[in-house]
């Protein structure tokens, strides 16, 4: 009977994809990513407070690297763990985003504003990566909940994401871990500002996932209510 109710809520005839668990996984992964970047910031503060050793930075140029201190070695481990968490977060978030995009079409029969390929490429193609991912999220929400104002958290999340990505010391950076350590010794504040942006984007992202997922679950319930009345408690018309 539940399957009959679910299909009756889909005017376009397309099958809905489960989104509750996907949303929880995406929100949990975002929370872990935020925690990972908090730890990075803590270690960068520790490096700054400890000061650069008399032997100079880890990367001494011309391919020469001195042995790492215990604190520097632990920062390498924290950075590596953060990279793994960020990768898993990306996988869970993209899986969720693809589902809510498809569900918005299934619930309303309206074609998405952005083709499916942009769910992936929209993050990496220059120029369009400045707005396509936000647009996909906004389109999924507005299509699912027409007439409702786009949640503020969407713009907060995207603004902080852009700062964290394009600041040059955040999610995408050309510096090696040893070079980041040297920057922490020299001037830690740019690193901390970027870390704060990444953490803020992760926290705002949790609210984004909850808002869009909640809107879709509400829309599904609204579409299912008439079906319950038609089918009746005995499962027959």
Short mmCIF file of C-alpha atoms in Angstrom, two decimals:
data_model
loop_
_atom_site.label_atom_id
_atom_site.label_comp_id
_atom_site.label_asym_id
_atom_site.label_seq_id
_atom_site.Cartn_x
_atom_site.Cartn_y
_atom_site.Cartn_z
CA UNK A 1 0.00 0.00 0.00
CA UNK A 2 2.85 2.40 0.80
CA UNK A 3 4.19 1.94 -2.71
CA UNK A 4 0.76 2.77 -4.16
CA UNK A 5 0.66 5.94 -2.06
CA UNK A 6 4.15 6.96 -3.15
CA UNK A 7 3.45 6.48 -6.85
CA UNK A 8 0.16 8.39 -6.57
CA UNK A 9 2.18 11.40 -5.37
CA UNK A 10 4.17 11.48 -8.60
CA UNK A 11 2.22 13.37 -11.28
CA UNK A 12 4.86 12.91 -13.95
CA UNK A 13 4.82 9.12 -13.71
CA UNK A 14 8.51 9.06 -12.71
CA UNK A 15 9.56 7.05 -9.69
CA UNK A 16 10.57 8.92 -6.55
CA UNK A 17 13.98 8.19 -5.09
CA UNK A 18 14.32 7.79 -1.29
CA UNK A 19 15.75 11.01 0.06
CA UNK A 20 15.45 10.87 3.85
CA UNK A 21 18.45 8.59 4.44
CA UNK A 22 20.45 10.29 1.71
CA UNK A 23 19.82 13.64 3.38
CA UNK A 24 20.92 12.33 6.76
CA UNK A 25 24.11 10.91 5.30
CA UNK A 26 24.90 14.16 3.49
CA UNK A 27 24.23 16.24 6.62
CA UNK A 28 26.37 13.90 8.72
CA UNK A 29 29.22 14.03 6.22
CA UNK A 30 29.07 17.82 6.14
CA UNK A 31 29.25 17.89 9.94
CA UNK A 32 32.31 15.64 9.91
CA UNK A 33 33.96 17.80 7.25
CA UNK A 34 33.36 20.88 9.37
CA UNK A 35 34.90 19.12 12.38
CA UNK A 36 37.92 18.09 10.28
CA UNK A 37 38.54 21.71 9.33
CA UNK A 38 38.18 22.82 12.95
CA UNK A 39 40.98 20.38 13.80
CA UNK A 40 43.10 21.78 10.96
CA UNK A 41 42.64 25.27 12.38
CA UNK A 42 43.56 24.09 15.89
CA UNK A 43 46.78 22.52 14.59
CA UNK A 44 47.63 25.64 12.59
CA UNK A 45 47.26 27.73 15.74
CA UNK A 46 49.52 25.26 17.56
CA UNK A 47 52.11 25.56 14.81
CA UNK A 48 51.95 29.35 14.94
CA UNK A 49 52.30 29.35 18.73
CA UNK A 50 55.24 26.92 18.63
CA UNK A 51 57.10 29.03 16.10
CA UNK A 52 59.34 27.91 13.29
CA UNK A 53 62.28 25.72 14.36
CA UNK A 54 65.77 27.10 14.00
CA UNK A 55 66.36 24.69 11.13
CA UNK A 56 63.80 26.57 9.05
CA UNK A 57 60.63 25.42 7.23
CA UNK A 58 60.08 21.74 6.33
CA UNK A 59 60.42 22.47 2.61
CA UNK A 60 63.80 24.17 2.29
CA UNK A 61 63.77 24.47 -1.48
CA UNK A 62 65.62 22.72 -4.29
CA UNK A 63 63.95 19.45 -3.28
CA UNK A 64 65.46 19.49 0.21
CA UNK A 65 63.12 18.58 3.10
CA UNK A 66 64.31 18.45 6.67
CA UNK A 67 62.91 15.85 9.13
CA UNK A 68 59.52 16.88 10.50
CA UNK A 69 58.95 17.76 14.13
CA UNK A 70 56.33 15.75 16.04
CA UNK A 71 53.85 18.64 15.73
CA UNK A 72 54.44 18.99 11.99
CA UNK A 73 54.03 15.26 11.49
CA UNK A 74 50.74 15.29 13.39
CA UNK A 75 49.52 18.16 11.17
CA UNK A 76 50.25 16.00 8.13
CA UNK A 77 48.01 13.29 9.61
CA UNK A 78 45.24 15.75 10.45
CA UNK A 79 45.43 17.17 6.92
CA UNK A 80 45.29 13.69 5.36
CA UNK A 81 42.25 12.70 7.41
CA UNK A 82 40.58 15.97 6.43
CA UNK A 83 41.17 15.19 2.77
CA UNK A 84 39.55 11.76 3.09
CA UNK A 85 36.56 13.20 4.96
CA UNK A 86 36.14 15.94 2.35
CA UNK A 87 36.14 13.33 -0.43
CA UNK A 88 33.49 11.23 1.31
CA UNK A 89 31.47 14.38 2.02
CA UNK A 90 31.52 15.24 -1.69
CA UNK A 91 30.26 11.76 -2.60
CA UNK A 92 27.37 11.85 -0.12
CA UNK A 93 26.41 15.43 -0.99
CA UNK A 94 26.39 14.76 -4.74
CA UNK A 95 24.32 11.61 -4.26
CA UNK A 96 21.80 13.62 -2.25
CA UNK A 97 21.79 16.48 -4.76
CA UNK A 98 21.13 14.14 -7.67
CA UNK A 99 18.20 12.59 -5.79
CA UNK A 100 16.50 15.86 -4.86
CA UNK A 101 16.94 17.14 -8.42
CA UNK A 102 15.29 14.03 -9.84
CA UNK A 103 12.57 14.03 -7.19
CA UNK A 104 11.66 17.64 -7.94
CA UNK A 105 10.95 16.60 -11.53
CA UNK A 106 9.09 13.48 -10.43
CA UNK A 107 6.89 15.44 -8.00
CA UNK A 108 5.98 18.24 -10.38
CA UNK A 109 6.57 17.03 -13.92
CA UNK A 110 8.75 20.08 -14.58
CA UNK A 111 12.07 19.64 -16.32
CA UNK A 112 15.03 20.73 -14.17
CA UNK A 113 16.65 24.01 -15.07
CA UNK A 114 20.08 22.35 -15.24
CA UNK A 115 20.93 19.14 -17.11
CA UNK A 116 21.98 16.20 -14.96
CA UNK A 117 25.61 16.33 -16.08
CA UNK A 118 25.97 19.68 -14.30
CA UNK A 119 25.38 18.02 -10.94
CA UNK A 120 28.97 16.82 -11.35
CA UNK A 121 30.63 19.16 -13.83
CA UNK A 122 29.06 22.27 -12.34
CA UNK A 123 31.59 22.16 -9.51
CA UNK A 124 34.72 21.99 -11.66
CA UNK A 125 34.06 23.80 -14.95
CA UNK A 126 35.48 27.34 -14.67
CA UNK A 127 33.06 30.27 -14.53
CA UNK A 128 29.89 28.15 -14.29
CA UNK A 129 31.17 26.74 -10.99
CA UNK A 130 30.51 30.18 -9.55
CA UNK A 131 26.75 29.64 -9.59
CA UNK A 132 25.60 26.33 -11.14
CA UNK A 133 25.74 24.20 -7.94
CA UNK A 134 23.78 26.81 -6.00
CA UNK A 135 21.36 27.04 -8.92
CA UNK A 136 20.72 23.29 -8.87
CA UNK A 137 19.94 23.37 -5.15
CA UNK A 138 17.72 26.45 -5.52
CA UNK A 139 15.90 24.95 -8.51
CA UNK A 140 15.18 21.72 -6.60
CA UNK A 141 13.73 23.70 -3.69
CA UNK A 142 11.69 26.17 -5.75
CA UNK A 143 10.28 23.45 -7.97
CA UNK A 144 9.35 21.31 -4.99
CA UNK A 145 7.90 24.18 -2.95
CA UNK A 146 6.63 26.82 -5.40
CA UNK A 147 5.80 30.12 -3.79
CA UNK A 148 8.05 29.54 -0.79
CA UNK A 149 11.02 31.82 -0.27
CA UNK A 150 14.43 30.29 -0.83
CA UNK A 151 15.97 29.61 2.60
CA UNK A 152 18.64 32.11 3.64
CA UNK A 153 20.97 29.23 4.44
CA UNK A 154 21.36 28.51 0.71
CA UNK A 155 22.99 31.88 0.03
CA UNK A 156 25.03 31.73 3.24
CA UNK A 157 26.28 28.26 2.33
CA UNK A 158 27.23 29.25 -1.19
CA UNK A 159 28.94 32.50 -0.21
CA UNK A 160 31.08 30.78 2.40
CA UNK A 161 31.81 27.92 0.00
CA UNK A 162 33.20 30.34 -2.58
CA UNK A 163 35.40 32.00 0.04
CA UNK A 164 36.66 28.64 1.27
CA UNK A 165 37.38 27.34 -2.22
CA UNK A 166 38.85 30.37 -3.93
CA UNK A 167 40.73 31.97 -1.05
CA UNK A 168 43.84 30.06 -2.10
CA UNK A 169 44.32 28.46 1.32
CA UNK A 170 41.09 26.49 1.65
CA UNK A 171 39.70 23.43 -0.08
CA UNK A 172 41.59 24.05 -3.31
CA UNK A 173 45.17 25.17 -2.89
CA UNK A 174 48.40 24.72 -4.79
CA UNK A 175 50.61 24.63 -1.70
CA UNK A 176 51.84 21.31 -0.32
CA UNK A 177 51.21 20.47 3.32
CA UNK A 178 54.79 21.47 4.16
CA UNK A 179 54.24 24.85 2.51
CA UNK A 180 51.03 25.32 4.51
CA UNK A 181 53.01 24.60 7.66
CA UNK A 182 55.48 27.32 6.66
CA UNK A 183 52.58 29.73 6.14
CA UNK A 184 51.26 28.88 9.60
CA UNK A 185 54.65 29.81 11.04
CA UNK A 186 54.77 33.06 9.10
CA UNK A 187 51.19 34.39 9.07
CA UNK A 188 48.45 32.11 10.30
CA UNK A 189 45.47 34.48 9.96
CA UNK A 190 44.74 33.90 6.25
CA UNK A 191 44.67 30.17 6.94
CA UNK A 192 42.27 30.60 9.85
CA UNK A 193 39.94 32.87 7.89
CA UNK A 194 39.74 30.29 5.12
CA UNK A 195 39.22 27.48 7.65
CA UNK A 196 36.39 29.46 9.24
CA UNK A 197 34.74 29.88 5.84
CA UNK A 198 34.93 26.13 5.16
CA UNK A 199 33.51 25.29 8.59
CA UNK A 200 30.74 27.86 8.14
CA UNK A 201 29.90 26.46 4.70
CA UNK A 202 29.70 22.95 6.16
CA UNK A 203 27.35 24.07 8.95
CA UNK A 204 25.17 26.07 6.56
CA UNK A 205 25.21 23.10 4.20
CA UNK A 206 23.61 20.95 6.89
CA UNK A 207 20.71 23.41 7.06
CA UNK A 208 20.47 23.45 3.26
CA UNK A 209 20.19 19.67 3.12
CA UNK A 210 17.56 19.66 5.84
CA UNK A 211 15.54 22.44 4.19
CA UNK A 212 15.41 20.88 0.73
CA UNK A 213 14.88 17.36 2.05
CA UNK A 214 12.14 18.56 4.37
CA UNK A 215 10.38 20.39 1.53
CA UNK A 216 10.37 17.24 -0.59
CA UNK A 217 9.13 15.02 2.23
CA UNK A 218 6.35 17.50 2.93
CA UNK A 219 5.40 17.57 -0.75
CA UNK A 220 5.32 13.77 -0.83
CA UNK A 221 3.06 13.68 2.23
CA UNK A 222 0.72 16.24 0.69
CA UNK A 223 0.49 14.18 -2.48
CA UNK A 224 -0.03 10.95 -0.56
CA UNK A 225 -2.93 12.19 1.59
CA UNK A 226 -5.55 12.06 -1.20
CA UNK A 227 -4.32 8.57 -2.11
CA UNK A 228 -4.96 7.34 1.43
CA UNK A 229 -8.53 8.54 1.15
CA UNK A 230 -9.00 6.85 -2.25
CA UNK A 231 -7.44 3.53 -1.29
CA UNK A 232 -9.00 3.37 2.14
CA UNK A 233 -7.92 1.38 5.17
CA UNK A 234 -8.79 -1.96 3.54
CA UNK A 235 -6.59 -1.29 0.52
CA UNK A 236 -9.52 -1.24 -1.95
CA UNK A 237 -11.26 1.61 -3.77
#
